Coordinates of C-alpha atoms in Angstrom, one line a residue:
Chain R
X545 CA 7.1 8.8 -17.2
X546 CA 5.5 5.7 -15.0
X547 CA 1.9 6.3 -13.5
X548 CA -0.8 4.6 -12.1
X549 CA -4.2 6.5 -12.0
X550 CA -7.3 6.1 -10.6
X551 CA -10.0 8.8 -10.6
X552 CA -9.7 11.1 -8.2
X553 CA -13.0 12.1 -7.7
X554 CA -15.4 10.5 -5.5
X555 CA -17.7 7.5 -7.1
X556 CA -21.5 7.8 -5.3
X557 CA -23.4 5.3 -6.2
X558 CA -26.7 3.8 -4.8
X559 CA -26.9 0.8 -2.4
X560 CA -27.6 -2.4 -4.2
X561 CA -25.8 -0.8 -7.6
X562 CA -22.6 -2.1 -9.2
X563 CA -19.7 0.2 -8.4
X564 CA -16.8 0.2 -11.2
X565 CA -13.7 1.8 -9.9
X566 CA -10.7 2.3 -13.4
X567 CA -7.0 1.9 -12.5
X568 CA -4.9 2.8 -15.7
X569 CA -1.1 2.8 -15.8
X570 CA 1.5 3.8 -18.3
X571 CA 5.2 3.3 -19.2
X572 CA 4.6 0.0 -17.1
X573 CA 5.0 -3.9 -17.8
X574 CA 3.4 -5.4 -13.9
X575 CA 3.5 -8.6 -13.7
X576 CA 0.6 -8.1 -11.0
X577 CA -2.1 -6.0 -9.9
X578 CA -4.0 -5.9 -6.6
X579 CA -6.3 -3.9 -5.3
X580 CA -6.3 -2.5 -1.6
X581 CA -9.5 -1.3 0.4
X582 CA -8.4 1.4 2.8
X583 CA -10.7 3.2 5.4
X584 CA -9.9 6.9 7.3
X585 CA -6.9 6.4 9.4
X586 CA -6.3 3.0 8.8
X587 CA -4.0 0.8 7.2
X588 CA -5.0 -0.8 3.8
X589 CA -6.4 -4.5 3.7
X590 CA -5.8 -6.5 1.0
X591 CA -8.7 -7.6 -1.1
X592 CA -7.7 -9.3 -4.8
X593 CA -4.2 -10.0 -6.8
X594 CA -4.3 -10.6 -10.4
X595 CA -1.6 -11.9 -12.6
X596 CA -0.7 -10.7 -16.2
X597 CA -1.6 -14.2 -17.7
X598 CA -5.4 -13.4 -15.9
X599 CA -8.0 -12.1 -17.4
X600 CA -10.2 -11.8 -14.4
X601 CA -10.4 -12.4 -10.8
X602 CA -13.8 -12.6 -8.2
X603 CA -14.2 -13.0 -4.6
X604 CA -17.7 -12.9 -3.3
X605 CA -18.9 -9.7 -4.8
X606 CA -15.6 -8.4 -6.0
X607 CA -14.2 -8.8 -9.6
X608 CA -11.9 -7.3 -10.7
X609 CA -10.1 -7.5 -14.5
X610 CA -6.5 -6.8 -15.5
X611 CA -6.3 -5.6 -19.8
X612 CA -2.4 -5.8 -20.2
X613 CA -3.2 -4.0 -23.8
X614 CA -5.3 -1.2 -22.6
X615 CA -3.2 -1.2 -19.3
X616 CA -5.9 -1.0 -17.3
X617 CA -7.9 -2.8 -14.2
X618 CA -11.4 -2.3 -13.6
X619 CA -12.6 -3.5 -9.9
X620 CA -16.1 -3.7 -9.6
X621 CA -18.6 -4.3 -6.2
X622 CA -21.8 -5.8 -7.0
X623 CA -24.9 -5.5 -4.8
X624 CA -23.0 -2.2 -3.3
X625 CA -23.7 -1.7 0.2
X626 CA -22.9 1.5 2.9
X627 CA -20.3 -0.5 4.3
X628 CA -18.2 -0.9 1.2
X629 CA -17.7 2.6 1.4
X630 CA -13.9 3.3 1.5
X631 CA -11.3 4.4 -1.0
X632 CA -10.2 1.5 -3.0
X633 CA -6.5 1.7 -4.2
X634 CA -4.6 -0.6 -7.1
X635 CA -1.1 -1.6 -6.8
X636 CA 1.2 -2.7 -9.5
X637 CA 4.2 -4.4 -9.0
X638 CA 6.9 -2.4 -11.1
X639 CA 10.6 -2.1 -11.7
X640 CA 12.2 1.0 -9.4
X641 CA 15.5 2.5 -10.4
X642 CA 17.3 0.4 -8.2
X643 CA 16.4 -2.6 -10.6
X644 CA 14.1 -4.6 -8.1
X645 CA 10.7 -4.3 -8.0
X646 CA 8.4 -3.0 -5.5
X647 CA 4.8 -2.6 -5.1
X648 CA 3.5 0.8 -5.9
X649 CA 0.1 2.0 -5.4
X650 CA -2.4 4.6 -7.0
X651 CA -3.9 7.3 -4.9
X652 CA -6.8 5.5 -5.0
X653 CA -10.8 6.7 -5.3
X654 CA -13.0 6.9 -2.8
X655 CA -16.1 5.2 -2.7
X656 CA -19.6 6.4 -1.2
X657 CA -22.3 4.1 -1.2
X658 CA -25.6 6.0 -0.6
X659 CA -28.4 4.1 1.3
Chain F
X738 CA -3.3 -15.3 14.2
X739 CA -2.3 -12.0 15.3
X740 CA -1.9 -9.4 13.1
X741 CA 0.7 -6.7 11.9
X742 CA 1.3 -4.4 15.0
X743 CA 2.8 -1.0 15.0
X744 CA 4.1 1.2 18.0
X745 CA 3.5 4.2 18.9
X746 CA 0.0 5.0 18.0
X747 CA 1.2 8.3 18.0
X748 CA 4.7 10.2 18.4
X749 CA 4.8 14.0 18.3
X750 CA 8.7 15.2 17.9
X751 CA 9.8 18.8 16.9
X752 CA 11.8 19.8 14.0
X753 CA 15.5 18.5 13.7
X754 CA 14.8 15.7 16.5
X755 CA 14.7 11.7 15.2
X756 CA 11.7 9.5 15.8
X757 CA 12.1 5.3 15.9
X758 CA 8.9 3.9 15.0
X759 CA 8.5 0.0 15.1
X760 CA 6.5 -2.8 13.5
X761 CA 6.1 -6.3 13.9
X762 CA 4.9 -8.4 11.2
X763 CA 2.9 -11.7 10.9
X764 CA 4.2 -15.0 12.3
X765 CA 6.0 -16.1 9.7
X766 CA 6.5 -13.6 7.3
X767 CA 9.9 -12.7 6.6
X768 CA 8.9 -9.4 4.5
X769 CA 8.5 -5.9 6.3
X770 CA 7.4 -3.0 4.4
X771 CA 7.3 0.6 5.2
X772 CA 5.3 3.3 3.5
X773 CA 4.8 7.1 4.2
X774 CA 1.0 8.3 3.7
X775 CA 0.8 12.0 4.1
X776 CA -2.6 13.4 4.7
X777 CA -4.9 13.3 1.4
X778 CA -2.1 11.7 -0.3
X779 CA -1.3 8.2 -1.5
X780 CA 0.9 5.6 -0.3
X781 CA 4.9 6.5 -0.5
X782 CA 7.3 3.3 -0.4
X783 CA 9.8 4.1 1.6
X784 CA 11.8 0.6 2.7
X785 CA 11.2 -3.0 2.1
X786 CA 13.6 -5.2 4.2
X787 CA 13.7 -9.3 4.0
X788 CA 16.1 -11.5 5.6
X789 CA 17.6 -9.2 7.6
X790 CA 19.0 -7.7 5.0
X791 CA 17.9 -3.9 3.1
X792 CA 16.3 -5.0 -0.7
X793 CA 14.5 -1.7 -2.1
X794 CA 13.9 1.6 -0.9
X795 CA 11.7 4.7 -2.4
X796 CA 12.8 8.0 -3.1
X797 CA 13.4 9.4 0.2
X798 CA 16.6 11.2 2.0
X799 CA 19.4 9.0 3.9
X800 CA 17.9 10.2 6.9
X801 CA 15.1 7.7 6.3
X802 CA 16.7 4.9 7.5
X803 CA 15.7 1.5 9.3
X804 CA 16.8 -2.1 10.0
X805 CA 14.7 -5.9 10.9
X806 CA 16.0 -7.7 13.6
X807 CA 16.1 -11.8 13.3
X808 CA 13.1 -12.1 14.9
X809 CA 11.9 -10.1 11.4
X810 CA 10.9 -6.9 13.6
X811 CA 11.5 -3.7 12.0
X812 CA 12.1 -0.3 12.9
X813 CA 12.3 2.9 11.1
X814 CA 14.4 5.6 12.0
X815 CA 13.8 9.4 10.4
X816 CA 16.7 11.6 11.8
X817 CA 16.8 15.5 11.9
X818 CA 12.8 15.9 11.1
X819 CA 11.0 18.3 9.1
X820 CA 7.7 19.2 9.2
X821 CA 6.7 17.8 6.1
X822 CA 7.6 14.3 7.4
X823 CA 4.6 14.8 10.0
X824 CA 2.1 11.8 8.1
X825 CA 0.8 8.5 9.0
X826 CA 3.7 6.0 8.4
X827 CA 2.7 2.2 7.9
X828 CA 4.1 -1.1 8.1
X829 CA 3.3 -4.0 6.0
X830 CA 4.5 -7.9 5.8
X831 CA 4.3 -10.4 3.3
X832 CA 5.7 -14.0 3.1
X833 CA 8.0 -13.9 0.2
X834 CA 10.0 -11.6 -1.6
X835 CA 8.5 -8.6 -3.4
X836 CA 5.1 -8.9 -4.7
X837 CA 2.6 -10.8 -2.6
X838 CA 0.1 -9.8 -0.4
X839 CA 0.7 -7.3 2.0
X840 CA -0.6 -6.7 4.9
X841 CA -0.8 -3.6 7.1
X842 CA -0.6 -2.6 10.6
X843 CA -2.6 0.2 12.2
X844 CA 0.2 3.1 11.5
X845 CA 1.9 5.4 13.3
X846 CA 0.7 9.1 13.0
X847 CA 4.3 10.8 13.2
X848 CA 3.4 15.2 13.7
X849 CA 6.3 17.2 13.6
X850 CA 5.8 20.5 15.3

């Protein structure tokens, strides 16, 4: 069966430390991969989209990078500060049963940035 | 640039009523998006409407329903509620068709007592 997962266990990491979150899929074929920051209550913000023909992406102290082999994404935070502290979620774009695709997301990790 | 907006904040209904929830996406985007988050869960896709017109939906029951008006509103209609529809239900637009960037409103917490 299709799945996207990301750890579900909290990451704590250190302020000023790189944080490396792992989305890994199966059964899919994306064609791309973003990854979402979503705080308590709120709705999800956008932060990176990578294609299949990318190896990696950055924005400011984001990278993220997309293996279409290993099917998997690793989204890391350099310089990690309290405020990055969220759960981070991964989205691929896949094929539902109705034939068109859709974006799904993982359930996401949550992030804890200790000062 | 305003944002995606989403009304209610909150709605509280009892079991077998309907609740319409509503969203209104960026200027400009002609993608709306809905999604069911139930609490500690992930995102659900429920509906994704463009043009006007209904082009996906999730794995939900018929009484999940919805429509986007010209002006690319959206509203999401769950009839004869259950208790485990009470979640945080949010909107999202994009500018094309299926895989860009989304963007999210707020959400509407929907409890079902």
């Amino acid at each position: 069966s299709q799945k996207i997962e990301q750890n579900s266990e909290a990451l704590n990491i250190q302020e000023g430390k790189t944080a490396t979150l792992t989305c890994n899929y199966t059964n899919y074929s994306p064609a791309y991969l973003q990854w979402y920051r979503q705080d308590p209550g709120r709705g999800p913000v956008f932060l990176l989209l990578i294609r299949e023909n990318e190896k990696e992406k950055r924005k400011e102290r984001l990278k993220v990078t997309f293996d279409t082999t290993l099917k998997q994404s690793l989204f890391h935070i350099t310089a990690s500060q309290p405020a990055d502290s969220a759960t981070y979620l991964c989205a691929l774009d896949i094929i539902r049963d109705t034939g068109r695709r859709a974006l799904t997301f993982g359930s996401g990790t949550r992030l804890q940035v200790q000062p | 640039e305003a944002g995606v907006t989403q009304s209610p904040t909150h709605l509280i209904k009892t079991r077998g009523q309907q609740a319409t929830l509503r969203c209104s996406p960026i200027s400009g985007h002609t993608s709306v998006y809905w999604y069911q988050q139930a609490l500690g869960l992930g995102l659900q896709f429920l509906l994704w409407y463009d043009e006007g017109e209904e082009r996906n939906r999730g794995n939900f029951p018929p009484r999940f329903s919805g429509r986007q008006f010209p002006n690319y509103s959206s509203e999401l209609n769950v009839n004869a509620l259950e208790l485990e529809d009470s979640a945080l239900y949010l909107c999202a637009s994009s500018w094309g068709q299926g895989t860009y960037e989304q963007y999210f409103g707020p959400g509407t917490r929907l409890t079902v007592t």
